[in-house]
Short mmCIF file of N, CA, C and O in Angstrom, two decimals:
data_model
loop_
_atom_site.label_atom_id
_atom_site.label_comp_id
_atom_site.label_asym_id
_atom_site.label_seq_id
_atom_site.Cartn_x
_atom_site.Cartn_y
_atom_site.Cartn_z
N UNK A 1 29.45 -206.19 136.03
CA UNK A 1 30.29 -206.17 137.25
C UNK A 1 29.87 -207.26 138.24
O UNK A 1 30.65 -207.84 138.87
N UNK A 2 28.54 -207.44 138.34
CA UNK A 2 28.01 -208.36 139.29
C UNK A 2 28.47 -209.84 138.90
O UNK A 2 28.79 -210.66 139.70
N UNK A 3 28.41 -210.16 137.58
CA UNK A 3 28.87 -211.37 137.16
C UNK A 3 30.37 -211.62 137.44
O UNK A 3 30.70 -212.80 137.86
N UNK A 4 31.16 -210.63 137.28
CA UNK A 4 32.59 -210.78 137.59
C UNK A 4 32.83 -211.02 139.17
O UNK A 4 33.59 -211.92 139.45
N UNK A 5 32.02 -210.34 139.96
CA UNK A 5 32.12 -210.58 141.37
C UNK A 5 31.72 -212.01 141.73
O UNK A 5 32.37 -212.61 142.59
N UNK A 6 30.70 -212.50 141.12
CA UNK A 6 30.25 -213.89 141.37
C UNK A 6 31.25 -214.92 140.86
O UNK A 6 31.57 -215.92 141.64
N UNK A 7 31.91 -214.62 139.76
CA UNK A 7 32.93 -215.42 139.26
C UNK A 7 34.12 -215.53 140.19
O UNK A 7 34.64 -216.63 140.45
N UNK A 8 34.59 -214.43 140.68
CA UNK A 8 35.65 -214.38 141.67
C UNK A 8 35.34 -215.10 142.92
O UNK A 8 36.20 -215.81 143.45
N UNK A 9 34.15 -214.95 143.38
CA UNK A 9 33.70 -215.66 144.63
C UNK A 9 33.76 -217.15 144.40
O UNK A 9 34.20 -217.89 145.26
N UNK A 10 33.31 -217.63 143.22
CA UNK A 10 33.38 -219.02 142.88
C UNK A 10 34.86 -219.52 142.88
O UNK A 10 35.18 -220.57 143.33
N UNK A 11 35.72 -218.70 142.28
CA UNK A 11 37.21 -219.11 142.19
C UNK A 11 37.72 -219.20 143.58
O UNK A 11 38.60 -220.05 143.84
N UNK A 12 37.39 -218.23 144.47
CA UNK A 12 37.88 -218.31 145.78
C UNK A 12 37.37 -219.53 146.63
O UNK A 12 38.07 -219.97 147.48
N UNK A 13 36.19 -219.95 146.32
CA UNK A 13 35.61 -221.08 147.09
C UNK A 13 35.70 -222.44 146.49
O UNK A 13 35.36 -223.42 147.06
N UNK A 14 36.27 -222.49 145.26
CA UNK A 14 36.29 -223.80 144.57
C UNK A 14 37.23 -224.83 145.30
O UNK A 14 38.20 -224.48 145.93
N UNK A 15 36.80 -226.11 145.15
CA UNK A 15 37.62 -227.24 145.69
C UNK A 15 38.71 -227.56 144.76
O UNK A 15 38.54 -228.27 143.77
N UNK A 16 39.86 -227.06 145.02
CA UNK A 16 41.04 -227.17 144.04
C UNK A 16 41.40 -228.64 143.77
O UNK A 16 41.49 -229.02 142.63
N UNK A 17 41.56 -229.55 144.77
CA UNK A 17 41.92 -230.94 144.38
C UNK A 17 40.84 -231.61 143.43
O UNK A 17 41.16 -232.27 142.52
N UNK A 18 39.60 -231.36 143.72
CA UNK A 18 38.45 -231.88 142.89
C UNK A 18 38.59 -231.28 141.50
O UNK A 18 38.46 -232.05 140.58
N UNK A 19 38.71 -229.94 141.45
CA UNK A 19 38.78 -229.31 140.09
C UNK A 19 39.95 -229.77 139.37
O UNK A 19 39.85 -230.09 138.14
N UNK A 20 41.06 -229.88 139.92
CA UNK A 20 42.28 -230.31 139.22
C UNK A 20 42.22 -231.72 138.69
O UNK A 20 42.73 -232.13 137.70
N UNK A 21 41.51 -232.59 139.41
CA UNK A 21 41.31 -233.99 139.06
C UNK A 21 40.40 -234.12 137.71
O UNK A 21 40.52 -235.08 137.14
N UNK A 22 39.65 -233.09 137.49
CA UNK A 22 38.73 -233.10 136.35
C UNK A 22 39.26 -232.34 135.07
O UNK A 22 38.61 -232.33 134.04
N UNK A 23 40.40 -231.78 135.23
CA UNK A 23 40.92 -230.85 134.12
C UNK A 23 42.42 -231.30 133.76
O UNK A 23 43.22 -231.89 134.63
N UNK A 24 42.80 -230.92 132.53
CA UNK A 24 44.13 -231.29 132.06
C UNK A 24 45.17 -230.22 132.67
O UNK A 24 44.72 -229.22 133.20
N UNK A 25 46.43 -230.58 132.58
CA UNK A 25 47.41 -229.67 133.01
C UNK A 25 47.43 -228.37 132.33
O UNK A 25 47.67 -227.28 132.90
N UNK A 26 47.07 -228.41 131.04
CA UNK A 26 47.01 -227.16 130.21
C UNK A 26 45.96 -226.25 130.82
O UNK A 26 46.10 -225.04 130.97
N UNK A 27 44.79 -226.86 131.21
CA UNK A 27 43.70 -226.01 131.84
C UNK A 27 44.08 -225.52 133.15
O UNK A 27 43.72 -224.37 133.50
N UNK A 28 44.82 -226.28 133.93
CA UNK A 28 45.32 -225.86 135.23
C UNK A 28 46.27 -224.68 135.03
O UNK A 28 46.03 -223.66 135.77
N UNK A 29 47.17 -224.78 134.13
CA UNK A 29 48.13 -223.62 133.79
C UNK A 29 47.37 -222.39 133.43
O UNK A 29 47.65 -221.32 133.89
N UNK A 30 46.41 -222.64 132.49
CA UNK A 30 45.55 -221.50 132.11
C UNK A 30 44.85 -220.84 133.24
O UNK A 30 44.84 -219.55 133.32
N UNK A 31 44.30 -221.55 134.21
CA UNK A 31 43.67 -220.98 135.38
C UNK A 31 44.73 -220.28 136.28
O UNK A 31 44.36 -219.19 136.71
N UNK A 32 45.83 -220.75 136.39
CA UNK A 32 46.85 -220.16 137.22
C UNK A 32 47.15 -218.68 136.52
O UNK A 32 47.19 -217.76 137.26
N UNK A 33 47.31 -218.75 135.29
CA UNK A 33 47.62 -217.48 134.58
C UNK A 33 46.55 -216.48 134.71
O UNK A 33 46.71 -215.28 134.97
N UNK A 34 45.27 -216.97 134.57
CA UNK A 34 44.10 -216.05 134.79
C UNK A 34 44.04 -215.56 136.16
O UNK A 34 43.72 -214.31 136.30
N UNK A 35 44.18 -216.35 137.13
CA UNK A 35 44.18 -215.86 138.49
C UNK A 35 45.20 -214.83 138.76
O UNK A 35 44.97 -213.82 139.42
N UNK A 36 46.44 -215.10 138.30
CA UNK A 36 47.46 -214.10 138.42
C UNK A 36 47.11 -212.77 137.84
O UNK A 36 47.49 -211.64 138.25
N UNK A 37 46.48 -212.80 136.54
CA UNK A 37 46.12 -211.63 135.89
C UNK A 37 45.08 -210.84 136.80
O UNK A 37 45.15 -209.63 136.85
N UNK A 38 44.12 -211.58 137.35
CA UNK A 38 43.05 -210.95 138.16
C UNK A 38 43.73 -210.35 139.47
O UNK A 38 43.35 -209.20 139.89
N UNK A 39 44.68 -211.06 140.00
CA UNK A 39 45.36 -210.55 141.23
C UNK A 39 46.10 -209.23 140.85
O UNK A 39 46.06 -208.21 141.67
N UNK A 40 46.72 -209.17 139.73
CA UNK A 40 47.46 -207.97 139.32
C UNK A 40 46.55 -206.84 139.06
O UNK A 40 46.98 -205.69 139.31
N UNK A 41 45.33 -207.09 138.60
CA UNK A 41 44.37 -206.04 138.39
C UNK A 41 43.81 -205.36 139.67
O UNK A 41 43.40 -204.26 139.63
N UNK A 42 43.81 -206.22 140.63
CA UNK A 42 43.26 -205.71 141.88
C UNK A 42 44.27 -204.70 142.52
O UNK A 42 45.40 -205.09 142.74
N UNK A 43 43.78 -203.61 142.93
CA UNK A 43 44.61 -202.63 143.62
C UNK A 43 43.93 -202.12 144.84
O UNK A 43 43.31 -201.10 144.79
N UNK A 44 44.07 -202.90 145.95
CA UNK A 44 43.41 -202.56 147.13
C UNK A 44 43.99 -201.23 147.71
O UNK A 44 45.30 -201.08 147.59
N UNK A 45 43.24 -200.38 148.38
CA UNK A 45 43.85 -199.09 148.90
C UNK A 45 44.88 -199.36 149.92
O UNK A 45 45.84 -198.71 150.00
N UNK A 46 44.57 -200.31 150.84
CA UNK A 46 45.61 -200.56 151.92
C UNK A 46 45.67 -202.08 152.13
O UNK A 46 44.70 -202.71 152.41
N UNK A 47 46.84 -202.59 152.05
CA UNK A 47 47.06 -204.04 152.24
C UNK A 47 46.44 -204.89 151.20
O UNK A 47 46.04 -204.31 150.11
N UNK A 48 46.26 -206.10 151.50
CA UNK A 48 45.62 -207.06 150.63
C UNK A 48 44.11 -207.15 150.84
O UNK A 48 43.62 -207.08 151.99
N UNK A 49 43.34 -207.23 149.79
CA UNK A 49 41.93 -207.33 149.93
C UNK A 49 41.62 -208.86 150.23
O UNK A 49 42.47 -209.72 149.88
N UNK A 50 40.60 -209.15 150.88
CA UNK A 50 40.24 -210.55 151.13
C UNK A 50 40.19 -211.44 149.97
O UNK A 50 40.77 -212.57 149.91
N UNK A 51 39.64 -210.92 148.84
CA UNK A 51 39.49 -211.80 147.61
C UNK A 51 40.89 -211.95 147.02
O UNK A 51 41.22 -213.03 146.54
N UNK A 52 41.76 -210.93 147.15
CA UNK A 52 43.08 -211.08 146.60
C UNK A 52 43.86 -212.15 147.39
O UNK A 52 44.54 -213.03 146.78
N UNK A 53 43.77 -212.10 148.71
CA UNK A 53 44.45 -213.17 149.56
C UNK A 53 43.91 -214.44 149.15
O UNK A 53 44.69 -215.49 149.09
N UNK A 54 42.63 -214.60 148.99
CA UNK A 54 41.97 -215.91 148.71
C UNK A 54 42.42 -216.46 147.30
O UNK A 54 42.79 -217.63 147.14
N UNK A 55 42.52 -215.55 146.36
CA UNK A 55 42.97 -215.88 144.99
C UNK A 55 44.47 -216.35 145.03
O UNK A 55 44.83 -217.34 144.42
N UNK A 56 45.30 -215.60 145.78
CA UNK A 56 46.65 -216.00 145.92
C UNK A 56 46.79 -217.42 146.56
O UNK A 56 47.64 -218.11 146.18
N UNK A 57 45.94 -217.60 147.52
CA UNK A 57 45.95 -219.03 148.13
C UNK A 57 45.58 -220.08 147.21
O UNK A 57 46.14 -221.15 147.22
N UNK A 58 44.56 -219.74 146.39
CA UNK A 58 44.16 -220.77 145.38
C UNK A 58 45.27 -221.05 144.31
O UNK A 58 45.49 -222.17 143.90
N UNK A 59 45.96 -219.99 144.04
CA UNK A 59 47.19 -220.15 142.98
C UNK A 59 48.14 -221.04 143.72
O UNK A 59 48.70 -222.04 143.04
N UNK A 60 48.43 -220.82 144.95
CA UNK A 60 49.39 -221.72 145.63
C UNK A 60 48.92 -223.17 145.72
O UNK A 60 49.74 -224.17 145.50
N UNK A 61 47.63 -223.46 145.89
CA UNK A 61 47.06 -224.77 146.00
C UNK A 61 47.23 -225.43 144.62
O UNK A 61 47.55 -226.56 144.52
N UNK A 62 46.90 -224.63 143.61
CA UNK A 62 47.03 -225.18 142.23
C UNK A 62 48.47 -225.60 142.00
O UNK A 62 48.71 -226.67 141.46
N UNK A 63 49.42 -224.64 142.30
CA UNK A 63 50.80 -224.99 142.02
C UNK A 63 51.27 -226.24 142.73
O UNK A 63 52.01 -227.10 142.28
N UNK A 64 50.88 -226.32 144.02
CA UNK A 64 51.25 -227.47 144.89
C UNK A 64 50.87 -228.75 144.26
O UNK A 64 51.61 -229.80 144.43
N UNK A 65 49.76 -228.86 143.58
CA UNK A 65 49.28 -230.13 143.03
C UNK A 65 49.78 -230.37 141.66
O UNK A 65 49.53 -231.49 141.14
N UNK A 66 50.61 -229.59 141.05
CA UNK A 66 51.20 -229.82 139.77
C UNK A 66 52.49 -230.53 139.93
O UNK A 66 53.19 -230.48 141.03
N UNK A 67 53.00 -231.23 138.92
CA UNK A 67 54.22 -231.84 138.98
C UNK A 67 55.42 -230.83 139.20
O UNK A 67 55.26 -229.70 138.89
N UNK A 68 56.54 -231.27 139.85
CA UNK A 68 57.55 -230.37 140.31
C UNK A 68 58.23 -229.51 139.11
O UNK A 68 58.45 -228.31 139.26
N UNK A 69 58.25 -230.09 137.93
CA UNK A 69 58.77 -229.36 136.80
C UNK A 69 57.88 -228.16 136.42
O UNK A 69 58.34 -227.06 136.17
N UNK A 70 56.52 -228.37 136.43
CA UNK A 70 55.65 -227.29 136.16
C UNK A 70 55.66 -226.20 137.26
O UNK A 70 55.50 -225.04 137.01
N UNK A 71 55.74 -226.70 138.40
CA UNK A 71 55.78 -225.81 139.62
C UNK A 71 56.95 -224.86 139.46
O UNK A 71 56.78 -223.65 139.63
N UNK A 72 58.09 -225.43 139.11
CA UNK A 72 59.30 -224.59 139.01
C UNK A 72 59.13 -223.51 137.89
O UNK A 72 59.45 -222.40 138.11
N UNK A 73 58.53 -223.89 136.80
CA UNK A 73 58.37 -222.96 135.69
C UNK A 73 57.39 -221.90 136.10
O UNK A 73 57.65 -220.71 135.82
N UNK A 74 56.27 -222.27 136.70
CA UNK A 74 55.20 -221.26 137.00
C UNK A 74 55.62 -220.38 138.16
O UNK A 74 55.18 -219.26 138.27
N UNK A 75 56.37 -220.85 139.07
CA UNK A 75 56.87 -219.98 140.17
C UNK A 75 57.83 -218.95 139.65
O UNK A 75 57.97 -217.94 140.32
N UNK A 76 58.45 -219.15 138.55
CA UNK A 76 59.44 -218.10 138.01
C UNK A 76 58.94 -217.38 136.89
O UNK A 76 59.68 -216.75 136.18
N UNK A 77 57.60 -217.34 136.71
CA UNK A 77 56.97 -216.56 135.63
C UNK A 77 56.16 -215.46 136.13
O UNK A 77 55.75 -215.53 137.26
#
């Protein structure tokens, strides 16, 4: 459980533009899907948890940096 918490903290804090410049579009799409799965697994008792909000922000940053055609596809999945 501690490892998962550390991994989520890293995902919340990562520099998206730098990360995206080092990875292929396929890897970016894979990360978007993984983040969405993690967001769906989180069930905060009231409102959004801070980590959930940060993860959702990271997904938005990732999507913003993708080409428009991929943005459209990922926003509707």
